[in-house]
PDB file of C-alpha atoms in Angstrom:
ATOM      1  CA  MET Y   1     -13.233 -12.135  40.375  1.00 47.00           C
ATOM      2  CA  ARG Y   2     -16.431 -13.816  39.114  1.00 49.00           C
ATOM      3  CA  LEU Y   3     -18.114 -10.286  38.614  1.00 43.00           C
ATOM      4  CA  LEU Y   4     -14.990  -9.222  36.697  1.00 39.00           C
ATOM      5  CA  LEU Y   5     -15.233 -12.191  34.293  1.00 37.00           C
ATOM      6  CA  VAL Y   6     -19.064 -11.530  33.782  1.00 38.00           C
ATOM      7  CA  ALA Y   7     -18.419  -7.906  33.076  1.00 40.00           C
ATOM      8  CA  LEU Y   8     -15.681  -8.888  30.561  1.00 36.00           C
ATOM      9  CA  LEU Y   9     -17.932 -11.350  28.841  1.00 38.00           C
ATOM     10  CA  ILE Y  10     -20.629  -8.761  28.541  1.00 41.00           C
ATOM     11  CA  LEU Y  11     -18.138  -6.237  27.126  1.00 38.00           C
ATOM     12  CA  LEU Y  12     -16.762  -8.665  24.553  1.00 40.00           C
ATOM     13  CA  THR Y  13     -20.332  -9.678  23.346  1.00 40.00           C
ATOM     14  CA  ALA Y  14     -21.299  -6.012  23.113  1.00 41.00           C
ATOM     15  CA  VAL Y  15     -18.350  -5.263  20.725  1.00 38.00           C
ATOM     16  CA  PRO Y  16     -19.347  -6.039  17.095  1.00 42.00           C
ATOM     17  CA  SER Y  17     -17.102  -8.792  15.622  1.00 40.00           C
ATOM     18  CA  HIS Y  18     -15.906  -6.561  12.675  1.00 43.00           C
ATOM     19  CA  ALA Y  19     -14.557  -4.050  15.283  1.00 44.00           C
ATOM     20  CA  ILE Y  20     -12.031  -6.722  16.523  1.00 48.00           C
ATOM     21  CA  ALA Y  21      -8.904  -6.568  14.310  1.00 55.00           C
ATOM     22  CA  ALA Y  22      -7.951 -10.017  13.035  1.00 63.00           C
ATOM     23  CA  PRO Y  23      -4.328 -10.896  13.259  1.00 70.00           C
ATOM     24  CA  PRO Y  24      -2.556 -10.759   9.805  1.00 69.00           C
ATOM     25  CA  LEU Y  25      -1.810 -14.013   8.117  1.00 72.00           C
ATOM     26  CA  GLN Y  26       1.597 -15.474   8.891  1.00 74.00           C
ATOM     27  CA  GLY Y  27       4.257 -13.611   6.960  1.00 69.00           C
ATOM     28  CA  CYS Y  28       2.038 -10.601   6.161  1.00 83.00           C
ATOM     29  CA  PHE Y  29       2.440  -7.117   7.601  1.00 83.00           C
ATOM     30  CA  SER Y  30      -0.394  -5.921   9.793  1.00 86.00           C
ATOM     31  CA  GLU Y  31      -2.656  -3.343   8.184  1.00 85.00           C
ATOM     32  CA  SER Y  32      -1.219  -0.714  10.473  1.00 90.00           C
ATOM     33  CA  GLU Y  33       2.353  -1.527   9.422  1.00 91.00           C
ATOM     34  CA  ILE Y  34       1.535  -1.225   5.709  1.00 91.00           C
ATOM     35  CA  ALA Y  35      -0.315   1.949   6.322  1.00 93.00           C
ATOM     36  CA  SER Y  36       2.560   3.416   8.156  1.00 95.00           C
ATOM     37  CA  ALA Y  37       5.069   2.360   5.544  1.00 94.00           C
ATOM     38  CA  THR Y  38       2.947   3.601   2.623  1.00 94.00           C
ATOM     39  CA  SER Y  39       2.333   6.922   4.458  1.00 95.00           C
ATOM     40  CA  LYS Y  40       6.090   7.549   4.517  1.00 95.00           C
ATOM     41  CA  VAL Y  41       6.284   6.834   0.738  1.00 94.00           C
ATOM     42  CA  ALA Y  42       3.253   9.026   0.162  1.00 93.00           C
ATOM     43  CA  GLN Y  43       4.794  12.103   1.777  1.00 91.00           C
ATOM     44  CA  GLN Y  44       7.815  12.095  -0.625  1.00 90.00           C
ATOM     45  CA  GLU Y  45       8.256  13.743  -3.953  1.00 87.00           C
ATOM     46  CA  TRP Y  46       8.533  10.510  -6.005  1.00 88.00           C
ATOM     47  CA  ASP Y  47      11.123  11.938  -8.400  1.00 85.00           C
ATOM     48  CA  THR Y  48      13.535  12.051  -5.387  1.00 87.00           C
ATOM     49  CA  VAL Y  49      12.880   8.468  -4.207  1.00 91.00           C
ATOM     50  CA  SER Y  50      15.627   6.172  -5.266  1.00 88.00           C
ATOM     51  CA  LEU Y  51      15.934   2.484  -4.169  1.00 86.00           C
ATOM     52  CA  ALA Y  52      18.478   3.637  -1.461  1.00 87.00           C
ATOM     53  CA  LYS Y  53      15.973   6.127  -0.090  1.00 92.00           C
ATOM     54  CA  LEU Y  54      13.040   3.666  -0.375  1.00 91.00           C
ATOM     55  CA  ARG Y  55      14.955   1.141   1.620  1.00 89.00           C
ATOM     56  CA  THR Y  56      15.250   3.644   4.523  1.00 91.00           C
ATOM     57  CA  MET Y  57      11.445   3.954   4.632  1.00 92.00           C
ATOM     58  CA  TRP Y  58      10.319   0.325   4.011  1.00 91.00           C
ATOM     59  CA  PRO Y  59      10.446  -2.045   6.878  1.00 88.00           C
ATOM     60  CA  ARG Y  60      11.233  -5.255   4.979  1.00 85.00           C
ATOM     61  CA  GLU Y  61      14.100  -6.261   2.776  1.00 84.00           C
ATOM     62  CA  LEU Y  62      13.626  -5.486  -0.987  1.00 83.00           C
ATOM     63  CA  SER Y  63      15.134  -7.634  -3.586  1.00 79.00           C
ATOM     64  CA  GLY Y  64      16.063  -6.197  -6.997  1.00 69.00           C
ATOM     65  CA  LEU Y  65      14.985  -7.125 -10.664  1.00 61.00           C
ATOM     66  CA  ASN Y  66      16.665  -5.798 -13.767  1.00 60.00           C
ATOM     67  CA  CYS Y  67      19.390  -4.098 -11.781  1.00 66.00           C
ATOM     68  CA  GLU Y  68      22.418  -3.010 -13.839  1.00 64.00           C
ATOM     69  CA  ALA Y  69      25.205  -0.607 -12.966  1.00 59.00           C
ATOM     70  CA  ASP Y  70      23.708  -0.220  -9.368  1.00 61.00           C
ATOM     71  CA  VAL Y  71      20.340   1.061 -10.794  1.00 63.00           C
ATOM     72  CA  CYS Y  72      17.226  -1.027 -10.491  1.00 64.00           C
ATOM     73  CA  HIS Y  73      14.100  -0.940 -12.540  1.00 80.00           C
ATOM     74  CA  SER Y  74      12.025  -2.754  -9.901  1.00 78.00           C
ATOM     75  CA  VAL Y  75      12.236  -4.322  -6.492  1.00 79.00           C
ATOM     76  CA  TRP Y  76       9.904  -6.361  -4.360  1.00 79.00           C
ATOM     77  CA  SER Y  77       9.300  -7.751  -0.844  1.00 83.00           C
ATOM     78  CA  MET Y  78       7.934 -11.226  -0.969  1.00 76.00           C
ATOM     79  CA  ASP Y  79       6.362 -11.805   2.536  1.00 71.00           C
ATOM     80  CA  ARG Y  80       3.846 -14.538   2.113  1.00 73.00           C
ATOM     81  CA  ILE Y  81       4.087 -16.862  -0.995  1.00 71.00           C
ATOM     82  CA  ILE Y  82       1.985 -19.900  -1.145  1.00 68.00           C
ATOM     83  CA  SER Y  83       2.556 -22.462  -3.963  1.00 65.00           C
ATOM     84  CA  GLY Y  84       4.222 -19.753  -5.983  1.00 67.00           C
ATOM     85  CA  HIS Y  85       1.456 -17.173  -5.588  1.00 71.00           C
ATOM     86  CA  CYS Y  86       1.965 -13.886  -3.791  1.00 79.00           C
ATOM     87  CA  GLU Y  87      -0.629 -13.507  -1.096  1.00 79.00           C
ATOM     88  CA  CYS Y  88       1.249 -10.612   0.733  1.00 87.00           C
ATOM     89  CA  CYS Y  89       4.036  -8.743  -1.076  1.00 89.00           C
ATOM     90  CA  GLU Y  90       4.961  -5.329  -2.371  1.00 92.00           C
ATOM     91  CA  THR Y  91       6.572  -4.296  -5.759  1.00 91.00           C
ATOM     92  CA  PHE Y  92       8.060  -0.971  -6.524  1.00 91.00           C
ATOM     93  CA  ALA Y  93       8.806   0.109 -10.015  1.00 90.00           C
ATOM     94  CA  PHE Y  94      11.330   2.941 -10.909  1.00 87.00           C
ATOM     95  CA  GLN Y  95      11.815   5.085 -13.889  1.00 86.00           C
ATOM     96  CA  VAL Y  96      15.516   5.350 -14.803  1.00 82.00           C
ATOM     97  CA  ARG Y  97      16.639   8.526 -16.429  1.00 79.00           C
ATOM     98  CA  SER Y  98      20.077   9.876 -17.460  1.00 75.00           C
ATOM     99  CA  SER Y  99      21.711  12.924 -15.941  1.00 75.00           C
ATOM    100  CA  GLY Y 100      25.037  13.376 -17.611  1.00 77.00           C
ATOM    101  CA  SER Y 101      26.961  10.234 -17.125  1.00 76.00           C
ATOM    102  CA  ARG Y 102      24.773   9.144 -14.136  1.00 77.00           C
ATOM    103  CA  ARG Y 103      21.577   7.067 -14.179  1.00 77.00           C
ATOM    104  CA  ILE Y 104      18.994   8.151 -11.801  1.00 81.00           C
ATOM    105  CA  GLU Y 105      16.148   6.050 -10.323  1.00 84.00           C
ATOM    106  CA  GLN Y 106      12.821   7.734  -9.379  1.00 87.00           C
ATOM    107  CA  LEU Y 107       9.744   5.898  -7.865  1.00 91.00           C
ATOM    108  CA  ASP Y 108       7.160   5.413 -10.498  1.00 91.00           C
ATOM    109  CA  GLU Y 109       4.550   2.868  -9.258  1.00 94.00           C
ATOM    110  CA  VAL Y 110       3.744   0.784  -6.220  1.00 95.00           C
ATOM    111  CA  VAL Y 111       1.724  -2.525  -6.181  1.00 95.00           C
ATOM    112  CA  LEU Y 112       0.552  -3.911  -2.837  1.00 95.00           C
ATOM    113  CA  ASN Y 113      -0.785  -7.425  -2.464  1.00 93.00           C
ATOM    114  CA  TYR Y 114      -2.452  -8.182   0.787  1.00 93.00           C
ATOM    115  CA  SER Y 115      -4.611 -11.125   1.951  1.00 91.00           C
ATOM    116  CA  ALA Y 116      -7.127 -11.652   4.810  1.00 90.00           C
ATOM    117  CA  ARG Y 117      -9.295 -14.496   6.087  1.00 89.00           C
ATOM    118  CA  ASP Y 118     -12.563 -12.639   5.071  1.00 90.00           C
ATOM    119  CA  LYS Y 119     -13.751  -9.752   2.921  1.00 94.00           C
ATOM    120  CA  GLU Y 120     -14.700  -7.587   5.874  1.00 94.00           C
ATOM    121  CA  HIS Y 121     -11.204  -7.463   7.176  1.00 93.00           C
ATOM    122  CA  LEU Y 122      -9.748  -7.004   3.627  1.00 93.00           C
ATOM    123  CA  VAL Y 123     -11.978  -3.993   3.031  1.00 96.00           C
ATOM    124  CA  SER Y 124     -10.878  -2.598   6.326  1.00 94.00           C
ATOM    125  CA  ALA Y 125      -7.179  -3.062   5.389  1.00 94.00           C
ATOM    126  CA  ALA Y 126      -7.785  -1.522   1.898  1.00 96.00           C
ATOM    127  CA  ARG Y 127      -9.405   1.524   3.455  1.00 97.00           C
ATOM    128  CA  LYS Y 128      -6.555   1.949   5.969  1.00 96.00           C
ATOM    129  CA  ILE Y 129      -3.912   1.748   3.164  1.00 96.00           C
ATOM    130  CA  GLY Y 130      -6.058   3.959   0.894  1.00 97.00           C
ATOM    131  CA  ALA Y 131      -6.079   6.624   3.657  1.00 97.00           C
ATOM    132  CA  ALA Y 132      -2.296   6.414   4.055  1.00 96.00           C
ATOM    133  CA  ILE Y 133      -1.684   6.907   0.421  1.00 95.00           C
ATOM    134  CA  GLY Y 134      -3.969  10.001   0.404  1.00 94.00           C
ATOM    135  CA  MET Y 135      -7.281   8.932  -0.850  1.00 96.00           C
ATOM    136  CA  SER Y 136     -10.255  11.151   0.231  1.00 96.00           C
ATOM    137  CA  PRO Y 137     -12.747   9.980   2.876  1.00 96.00           C
ATOM    138  CA  THR Y 138     -15.526   9.952   0.134  1.00 97.00           C
ATOM    139  CA  ASP Y 139     -13.435   7.517  -1.987  1.00 97.00           C
ATOM    140  CA  LEU Y 140     -12.381   5.494   1.045  1.00 97.00           C
ATOM    141  CA  ALA Y 141     -16.140   4.886   2.009  1.00 97.00           C
ATOM    142  CA  THR Y 142     -16.819   3.299  -1.440  1.00 97.00           C
ATOM    143  CA  ILE Y 143     -14.066   0.700  -1.236  1.00 97.00           C
ATOM    144  CA  GLY Y 144     -15.560  -2.687  -1.202  1.00 95.00           C
ATOM    145  CA  SER Y 145     -18.781  -1.604  -3.020  1.00 96.00           C
ATOM    146  CA  ALA Y 146     -17.380  -3.191  -6.124  1.00 96.00           C
ATOM    147  CA  ASN Y 147     -14.531  -5.694  -6.699  1.00 95.00           C
ATOM    148  CA  GLU Y 148     -12.717  -3.419  -9.114  1.00 97.00           C
ATOM    149  CA  GLN Y 149     -12.506   0.310  -8.601  1.00 97.00           C
ATOM    150  CA  ASN Y 150     -10.308   3.133  -9.846  1.00 97.00           C
ATOM    151  CA  PHE Y 151      -9.531   6.367  -7.969  1.00 97.00           C
ATOM    152  CA  HIS Y 152      -7.704   9.615  -8.908  1.00 94.00           C
ATOM    153  CA  TRP Y 153      -6.874  12.541  -6.775  1.00 94.00           C
ATOM    154  CA  ASN Y 154      -4.472  15.618  -6.654  1.00 89.00           C
ATOM    155  CA  THR Y 155      -1.460  15.471  -4.356  1.00 79.00           C
ATOM    156  CA  ILE Y 156       0.836  18.319  -3.374  1.00 78.00           C
ATOM    157  CA  THR Y 157       4.271  17.207  -2.142  1.00 71.00           C
ATOM    158  CA  GLY Y 158       7.021  19.822  -1.664  1.00 71.00           C
ATOM    159  CA  ASN Y 159       7.134  21.825  -4.876  1.00 74.00           C
ATOM    160  CA  HIS Y 160       5.245  19.356  -6.989  1.00 74.00           C
ATOM    161  CA  ARG Y 161       1.541  18.965  -7.885  1.00 81.00           C
ATOM    162  CA  GLU Y 162       1.015  15.385  -8.842  1.00 82.00           C
ATOM    163  CA  ILE Y 163      -2.032  13.381 -10.009  1.00 89.00           C
ATOM    164  CA  SER Y 164      -2.278  10.202  -7.913  1.00 92.00           C
ATOM    165  CA  ALA Y 165      -4.146   7.087  -9.169  1.00 95.00           C
ATOM    166  CA  ALA Y 166      -4.960   3.921  -7.533  1.00 96.00           C
ATOM    167  CA  GLU Y 167      -6.651   0.660  -8.987  1.00 97.00           C
ATOM    168  CA  VAL Y 168      -8.121  -1.405  -6.255  1.00 97.00           C
ATOM    169  CA  ARG Y 169      -9.140  -5.021  -6.867  1.00 97.00           C
ATOM    170  CA  LEU Y 170     -10.715  -7.405  -4.131  1.00 97.00           C
ATOM    171  CA  SER Y 171     -11.028 -11.054  -5.150  1.00 95.00           C
ATOM    172  CA  HIS Y 172     -11.935 -14.351  -3.356  1.00 93.00           C
ATOM    173  CA  ARG Y 173      -9.160 -16.985  -3.567  1.00 86.00           C
ATOM    174  CA  GLY Y 174      -9.261 -20.292  -1.793  1.00 83.00           C
ATOM    175  CA  GLN Y 175     -10.335 -19.760   1.725  1.00 83.00           C
ATOM    176  CA  GLY Y 176      -9.486 -16.086   1.877  1.00 88.00           C
ATOM    177  CA  TRP Y 177      -9.615 -12.752   0.110  1.00 93.00           C
ATOM    178  CA  GLU Y 178      -6.961 -10.795  -1.683  1.00 94.00           C
ATOM    179  CA  LEU Y 179      -6.329  -7.068  -2.254  1.00 95.00           C
ATOM    180  CA  PHE Y 180      -4.375  -5.820  -5.236  1.00 96.00           C
ATOM    181  CA  LEU Y 181      -3.719  -2.151  -4.997  1.00 97.00           C
ATOM    182  CA  ASN Y 182      -1.721  -0.428  -7.889  1.00 97.00           C
ATOM    183  CA  TRP Y 183      -0.841   3.087  -6.948  1.00 96.00           C
ATOM    184  CA  GLY Y 184       1.029   5.650  -9.090  1.00 94.00           C
ATOM    185  CA  ARG Y 185       1.672   9.244  -9.579  1.00 88.00           C
ATOM    186  CA  ASN Y 186       2.298  11.604 -12.480  1.00 82.00           C
ATOM    187  CA  LEU Y 187       3.848  15.062 -12.178  1.00 67.00           C
ATOM    188  CA  ASP Y 188       1.155  17.687 -13.148  1.00 66.00           C
ATOM    189  CA  GLU Y 189       2.965  21.009 -12.697  1.00 58.00           C
ATOM    190  CA  PRO Y 190       5.153  22.727 -10.074  1.00 55.00           C
ATOM    191  CA  SER Y 191       3.118  23.837  -7.256  1.00 48.00           C
ATOM    192  CA  ASN Y 192       2.919  27.550  -6.363  1.00 53.00           C
ATOM    193  CA  GLY Y 193       1.850  26.707  -2.853  1.00 49.00           C
ATOM    194  CA  ASN Y 194      -1.851  26.675  -3.877  1.00 48.00           C
ATOM    195  CA  SER Y 195      -4.067  23.771  -2.935  1.00 45.00           C
ATOM    196  CA  PRO Y 196      -5.347  21.855  -6.046  1.00 44.00           C
TER     197      PRO Y 196
END
């Protein structure tokens, strides 16, 4: 038993501290949960994503803003709010268009706010989320090299070629670090099946 404890102690001291994932702050998703949920959203053609469809993909309850006639312009999930400040929450904005007598929502923009105890864990979370939304490994490697960065890439989903963009901001606040990630897409052209 004593030999087992010594071996465990040696193993733990041999693992770099940054390799050990920190638990999320109370009320926040884990990095993996956010990455999994955003990956589902990333795989969709956004002009087909209504609030009802988004709710089937997102693991937390979404509250509406500017909802009229059963159509919402934006919704959010407020997971960790401290003194009125959002430390962990997600906001989804929709474009609303008319089709005959119907009004149709389509996803337009996603804003993710996430907090961690230190910058190292925040950068790790930002990279994991960035990978889930489709950023390239080259771009992911640069996250954290500056506190404000902008990224653009082409995305093919179904029959659409879209230009994706993400603004990533890291900031120190109080005793922790915060990520602001604003992610959007614009339709470029119908895809003919060729890679961008």
